[in-house]
Every structure is written in structure tokens, then in C-alpha cells.
Tab-separated table of C-alpha atoms in Angstrom:
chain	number	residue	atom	x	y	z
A	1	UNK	CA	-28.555	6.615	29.669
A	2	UNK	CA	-32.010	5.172	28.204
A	3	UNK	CA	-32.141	3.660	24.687
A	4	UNK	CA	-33.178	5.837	21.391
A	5	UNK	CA	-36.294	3.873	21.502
A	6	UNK	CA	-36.850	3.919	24.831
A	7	UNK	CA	-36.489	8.111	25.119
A	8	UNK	CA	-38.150	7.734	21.588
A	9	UNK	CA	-41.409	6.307	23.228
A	10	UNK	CA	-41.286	8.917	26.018
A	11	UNK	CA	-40.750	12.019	24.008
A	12	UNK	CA	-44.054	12.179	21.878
A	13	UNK	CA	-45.086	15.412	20.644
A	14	UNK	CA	-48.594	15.086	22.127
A	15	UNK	CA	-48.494	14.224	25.524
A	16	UNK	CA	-45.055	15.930	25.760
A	17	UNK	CA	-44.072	19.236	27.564
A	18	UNK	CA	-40.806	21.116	27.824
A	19	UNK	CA	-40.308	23.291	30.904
A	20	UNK	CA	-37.612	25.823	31.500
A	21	UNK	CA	-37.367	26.682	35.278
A	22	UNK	CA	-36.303	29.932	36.424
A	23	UNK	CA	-34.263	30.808	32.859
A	24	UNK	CA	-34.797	34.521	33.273
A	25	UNK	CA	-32.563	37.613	33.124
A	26	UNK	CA	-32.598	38.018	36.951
A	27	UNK	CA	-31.131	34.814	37.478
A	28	UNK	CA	-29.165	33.657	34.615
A	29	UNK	CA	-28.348	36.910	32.912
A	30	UNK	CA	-26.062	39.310	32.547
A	31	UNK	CA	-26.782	41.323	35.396
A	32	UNK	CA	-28.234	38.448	37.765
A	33	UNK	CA	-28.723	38.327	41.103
A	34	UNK	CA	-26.370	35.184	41.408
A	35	UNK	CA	-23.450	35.555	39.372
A	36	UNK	CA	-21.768	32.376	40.029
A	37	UNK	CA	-25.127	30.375	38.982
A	38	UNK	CA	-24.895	32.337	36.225
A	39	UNK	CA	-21.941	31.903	35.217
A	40	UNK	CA	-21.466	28.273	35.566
A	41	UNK	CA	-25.157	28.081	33.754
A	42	UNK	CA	-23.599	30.277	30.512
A	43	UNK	CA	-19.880	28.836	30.614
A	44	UNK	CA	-21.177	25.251	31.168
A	45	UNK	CA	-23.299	25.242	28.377
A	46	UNK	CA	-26.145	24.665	30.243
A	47	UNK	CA	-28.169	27.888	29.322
A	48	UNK	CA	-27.288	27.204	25.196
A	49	UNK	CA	-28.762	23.874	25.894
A	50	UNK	CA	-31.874	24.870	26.726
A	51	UNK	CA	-32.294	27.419	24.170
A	52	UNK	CA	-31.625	24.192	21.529
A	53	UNK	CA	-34.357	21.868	23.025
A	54	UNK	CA	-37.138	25.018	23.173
A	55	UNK	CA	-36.064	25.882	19.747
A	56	UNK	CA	-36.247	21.654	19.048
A	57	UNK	CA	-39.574	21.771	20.264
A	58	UNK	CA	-41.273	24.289	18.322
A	59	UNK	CA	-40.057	22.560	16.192
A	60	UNK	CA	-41.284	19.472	16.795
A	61	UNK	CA	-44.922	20.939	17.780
A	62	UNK	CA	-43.901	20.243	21.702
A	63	UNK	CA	-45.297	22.594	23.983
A	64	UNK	CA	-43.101	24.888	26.129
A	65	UNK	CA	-43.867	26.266	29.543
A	66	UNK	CA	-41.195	28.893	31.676
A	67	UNK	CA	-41.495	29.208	35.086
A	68	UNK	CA	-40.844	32.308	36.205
A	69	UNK	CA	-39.932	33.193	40.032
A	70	UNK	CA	-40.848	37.086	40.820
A	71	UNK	CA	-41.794	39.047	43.664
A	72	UNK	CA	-44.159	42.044	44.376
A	73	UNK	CA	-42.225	45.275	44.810
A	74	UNK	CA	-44.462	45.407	48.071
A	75	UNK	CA	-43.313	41.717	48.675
A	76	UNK	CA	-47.142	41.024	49.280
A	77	UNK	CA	-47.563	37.214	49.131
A	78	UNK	CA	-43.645	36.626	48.936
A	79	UNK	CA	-42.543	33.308	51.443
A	80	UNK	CA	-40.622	34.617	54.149
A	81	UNK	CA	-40.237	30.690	56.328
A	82	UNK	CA	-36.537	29.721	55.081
A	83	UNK	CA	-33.394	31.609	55.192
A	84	UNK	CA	-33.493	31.292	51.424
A	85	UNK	CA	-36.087	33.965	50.892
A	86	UNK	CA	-34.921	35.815	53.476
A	87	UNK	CA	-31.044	35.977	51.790
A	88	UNK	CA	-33.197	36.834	48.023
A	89	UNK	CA	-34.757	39.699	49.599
A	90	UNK	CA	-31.317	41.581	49.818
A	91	UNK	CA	-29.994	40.896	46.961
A	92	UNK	CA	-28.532	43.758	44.721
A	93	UNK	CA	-30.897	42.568	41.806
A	94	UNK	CA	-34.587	41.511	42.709
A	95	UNK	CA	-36.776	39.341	40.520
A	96	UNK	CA	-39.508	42.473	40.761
A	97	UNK	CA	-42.734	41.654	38.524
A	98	UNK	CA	-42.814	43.529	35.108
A	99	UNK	CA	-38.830	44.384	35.347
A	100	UNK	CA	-36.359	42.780	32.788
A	101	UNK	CA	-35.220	40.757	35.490
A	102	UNK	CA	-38.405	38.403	35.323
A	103	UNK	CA	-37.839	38.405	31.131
A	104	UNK	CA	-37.105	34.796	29.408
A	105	UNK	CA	-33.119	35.060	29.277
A	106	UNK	CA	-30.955	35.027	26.073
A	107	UNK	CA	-30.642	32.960	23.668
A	108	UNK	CA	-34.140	31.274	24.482
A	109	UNK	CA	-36.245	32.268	22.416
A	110	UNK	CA	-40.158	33.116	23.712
A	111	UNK	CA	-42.704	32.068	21.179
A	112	UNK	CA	-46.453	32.995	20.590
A	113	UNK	CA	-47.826	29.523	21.487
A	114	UNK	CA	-45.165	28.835	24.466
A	115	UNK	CA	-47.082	29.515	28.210
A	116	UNK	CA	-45.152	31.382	30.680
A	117	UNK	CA	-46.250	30.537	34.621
A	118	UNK	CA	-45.058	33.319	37.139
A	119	UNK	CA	-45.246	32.583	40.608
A	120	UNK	CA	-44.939	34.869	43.629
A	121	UNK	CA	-43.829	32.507	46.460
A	122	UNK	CA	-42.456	29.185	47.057
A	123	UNK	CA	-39.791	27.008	46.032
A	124	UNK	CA	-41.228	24.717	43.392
A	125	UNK	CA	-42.013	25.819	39.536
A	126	UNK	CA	-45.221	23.393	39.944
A	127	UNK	CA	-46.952	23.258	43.778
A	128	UNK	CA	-48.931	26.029	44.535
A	129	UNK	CA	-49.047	27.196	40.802
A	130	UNK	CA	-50.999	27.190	37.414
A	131	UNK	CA	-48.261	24.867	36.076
A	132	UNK	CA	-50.232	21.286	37.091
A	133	UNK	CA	-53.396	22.197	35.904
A	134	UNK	CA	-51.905	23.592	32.613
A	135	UNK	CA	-49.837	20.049	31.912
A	136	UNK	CA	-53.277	18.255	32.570
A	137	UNK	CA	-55.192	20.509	30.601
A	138	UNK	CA	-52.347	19.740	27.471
A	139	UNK	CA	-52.784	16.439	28.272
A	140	UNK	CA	-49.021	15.764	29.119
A	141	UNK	CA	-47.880	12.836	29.951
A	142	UNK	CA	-43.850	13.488	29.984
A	143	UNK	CA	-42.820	16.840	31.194
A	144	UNK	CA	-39.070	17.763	30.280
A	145	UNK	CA	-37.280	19.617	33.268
A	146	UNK	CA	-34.767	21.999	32.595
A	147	UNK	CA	-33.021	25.433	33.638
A	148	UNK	CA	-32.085	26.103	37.275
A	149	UNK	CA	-31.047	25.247	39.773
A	150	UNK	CA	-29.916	21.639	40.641
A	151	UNK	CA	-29.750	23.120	43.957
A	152	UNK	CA	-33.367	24.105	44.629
A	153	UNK	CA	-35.997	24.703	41.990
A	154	UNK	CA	-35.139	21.826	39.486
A	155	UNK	CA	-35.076	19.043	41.874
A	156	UNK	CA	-38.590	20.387	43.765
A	157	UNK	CA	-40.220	20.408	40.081
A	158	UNK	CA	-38.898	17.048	39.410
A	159	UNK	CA	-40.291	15.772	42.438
A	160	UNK	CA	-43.648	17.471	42.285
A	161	UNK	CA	-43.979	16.232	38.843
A	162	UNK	CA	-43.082	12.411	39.384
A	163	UNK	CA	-45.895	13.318	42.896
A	164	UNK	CA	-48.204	14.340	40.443
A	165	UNK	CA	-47.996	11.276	38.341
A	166	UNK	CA	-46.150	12.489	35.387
A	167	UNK	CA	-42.757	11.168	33.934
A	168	UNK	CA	-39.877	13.333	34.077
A	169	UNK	CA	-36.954	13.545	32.029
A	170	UNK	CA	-33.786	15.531	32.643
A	171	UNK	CA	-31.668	16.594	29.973
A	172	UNK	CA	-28.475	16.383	32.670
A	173	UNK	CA	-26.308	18.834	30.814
A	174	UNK	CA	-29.302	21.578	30.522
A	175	UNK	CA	-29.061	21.987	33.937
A	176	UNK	CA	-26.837	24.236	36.403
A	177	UNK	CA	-25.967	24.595	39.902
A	178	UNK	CA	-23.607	25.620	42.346
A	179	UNK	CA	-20.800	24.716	43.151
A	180	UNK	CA	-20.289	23.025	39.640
A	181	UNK	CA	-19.340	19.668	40.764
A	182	UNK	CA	-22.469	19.602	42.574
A	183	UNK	CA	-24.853	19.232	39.518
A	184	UNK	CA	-23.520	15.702	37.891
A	185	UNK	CA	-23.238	14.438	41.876
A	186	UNK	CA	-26.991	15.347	42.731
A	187	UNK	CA	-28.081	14.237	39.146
A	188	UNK	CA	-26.880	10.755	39.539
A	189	UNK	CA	-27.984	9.880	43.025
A	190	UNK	CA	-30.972	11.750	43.543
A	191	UNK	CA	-33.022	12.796	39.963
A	192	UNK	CA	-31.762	9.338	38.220
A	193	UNK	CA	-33.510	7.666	41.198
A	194	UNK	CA	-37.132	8.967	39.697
A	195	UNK	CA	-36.091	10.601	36.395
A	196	UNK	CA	-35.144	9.051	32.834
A	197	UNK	CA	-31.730	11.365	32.567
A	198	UNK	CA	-30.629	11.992	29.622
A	199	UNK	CA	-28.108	14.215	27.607
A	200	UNK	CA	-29.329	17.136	25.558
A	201	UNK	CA	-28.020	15.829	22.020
A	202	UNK	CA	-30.521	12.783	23.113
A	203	UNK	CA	-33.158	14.626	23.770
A	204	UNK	CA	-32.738	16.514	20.723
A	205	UNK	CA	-32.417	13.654	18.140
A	206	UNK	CA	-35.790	12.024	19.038
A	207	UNK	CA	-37.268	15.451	19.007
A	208	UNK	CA	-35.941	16.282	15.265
A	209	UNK	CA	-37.183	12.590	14.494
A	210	UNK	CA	-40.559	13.574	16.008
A	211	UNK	CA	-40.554	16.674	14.317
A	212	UNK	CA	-39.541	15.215	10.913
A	213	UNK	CA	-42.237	12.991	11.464
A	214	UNK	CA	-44.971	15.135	11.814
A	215	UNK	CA	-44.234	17.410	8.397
A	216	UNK	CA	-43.714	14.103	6.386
């Protein structure tokens, strides 16, 4: 794990971002379209953790972004070239556009000045959406992946970002995967190869410093 200082120096409240990938109802919720990553997202405290760094960073004055995954009811647009979207599309619950399955889950919290990205095809929360251009425009410099899953999403918007030139770091226990053991495994020898990973208390403690800082 990376010394206070060194997260400290990473973590500054302007050139900062906080993403949550794929946190929404559909997905993580109650009635979501994969229990088990549910499940082991809610029981694992993965899901709480995230709601504590987006609440940390209103506090601190660190900009949020969700990425949402939805599809057309029409499935206009949708990808249809992996056996990934083909197993989504029949799925009890679908991640339709304007249903509560596309909301911000529980116990995030959605605030006025947080940005919310929905994208209609694909695998990654950043290529081939507003999500790059928005981080640039912010003028981020360290973009804070969290959410789900370790399987697919997180590690393509790790990788996208470190592509696209920013530094990434991953709170490890604020995000979930399946089968549970497989999180921690593909943390440690893939995401720690090009990510500062870090644990969510971490995270938290230099953004309550920042955030402390910038009232005094």
C-alpha cells in the first residue's frame, strides 16, 4: 500500500475525480440482474464503501462522475460482438434507459454538482464515451475507480484511463466481482501493475485531510 504522503500528493481536490462504475439498481440492487455480483458487492462491503468515498468527496470539493451502462428498449446502438452482450440481453432484469434499473443504487448518494455518463454500448465506462473529455475538461489528473465489476468494467476503465494518460487509483475493497476470491487475486496481479491500490479507509483519510483543508 502507498504512503499517507504519497496517496496524499495524488488525491488533490483539484485535479482529482471519483468515478463509480456501473453502481446502479440494475446491477447492484435489490432486484439486479446479477444477484451474486450483487450480493457479494452489498455483503462484502464493497457497495457501503463507495457510498463513503462519494459522500468523502463532496465533501472534500472532489468531483464525482457514475457511469451508467443502459440499453435502448429497441436495443438500437446496443454491442452485440461478445457472448457477454448477447447473455445481458436475456436477462430477467434489463438496464432499459429511464427505468429504475439505470438509477444510482443505495446508499450512494447523487448530488447536484456530481455528472452522471450513460452509455449505450461497449464494455468500458470511458472509450467510446463523454467520460474522457469530461475528466480533461475538469482538468483531472487522478481519476479514482470504483464500483463494478473486477471482472469486466473496472479493469477496462482502469486501463483506458492509465491509456489516456491519467493516474488511477483503486480503493481495492470498493470493488466487487465474481466469484469473490477473484477480486483480491485480479487486484494484485493485474490493477497493482498500473494502479496505486489502496484501501478505502486510505483513501478516505487524505480526502477528510483535503477537505479539512480547504474550509480552514
Amino acid at each position: 500500500m502507498p504512503s499517507y504522503e504519497a496517496l496524499s500528493e495524488l488525491l488533490d481536490p483539484r485535479t482529482t475525480v471519483l468515478l463509480t462504475v456501473e453502481c446502479q439498481e440494475g446491477v447492484v440492487g435489490a432486484d439486479s440482474a446479477l444477484p451474486e455480483l450483487a450480493a457479494q458487492a452489498r455483503a462484502g462491503g464493497a457497495l457501503a464503501n463507495v457510498a463513503r468515498l462519494v459522500a468523502a468527496a463532496h465533501d472534500a470539493g472532489v468531483q464525482v462522475v457514475h457511469a451508467v451502462a443502459e440499453r435502448r428498449p429497441d436495443g438500437r446502438g446496443a454491442s452485440r460482438n461478445a457472448r457477454l452482450f448477447h447473455a445481458a440481453a436475456r436477462l430477467p432484469v434489463q438496464q432499459l434507459t429511464g427505468t429504475a434499473a439505470v438509477r444510482v443504487a443505495a446508499p450512494i448518494e447523487v448530488a447536484e454538482e456530481d455528472l452522471v455518463v450513460r452509455r449505450l454500448h461497449g464494455l468500458s465506462p470511458l472509450h467510446g464515451t463523454d467520460v474522457d473529455p469530461l475528466l480533461r475538461n475538469l482538468g483531472c489528473r487522478t481519476l479514482i475507480v470504483t464500483g463494478v465489476s473486477a471482472n469486466v468494467a473496472v479493469p477496462n476503465a482502469v486501463f483506458d484511463a492509465v491509456n489516456r494518460g491519467y493516474t488511477v487509483v483503486v480503493p481495492a475493497d470498493a470493488i466487487a466481482g465474481v466469484p469473490a476470491d477473484y477480486t483480491p487475486a485480479m487486484i494484485r496481479h493485474t490493477l497493482a501493475l498500473v494502479a496505486t491500490v489502496a484501501t478505502t479507509d486510505e483513501v478516505l483519510a487524505c480526502l477528510k485531510r483535503a477537505g479539512g483543508v480547504r474550509r480552514a
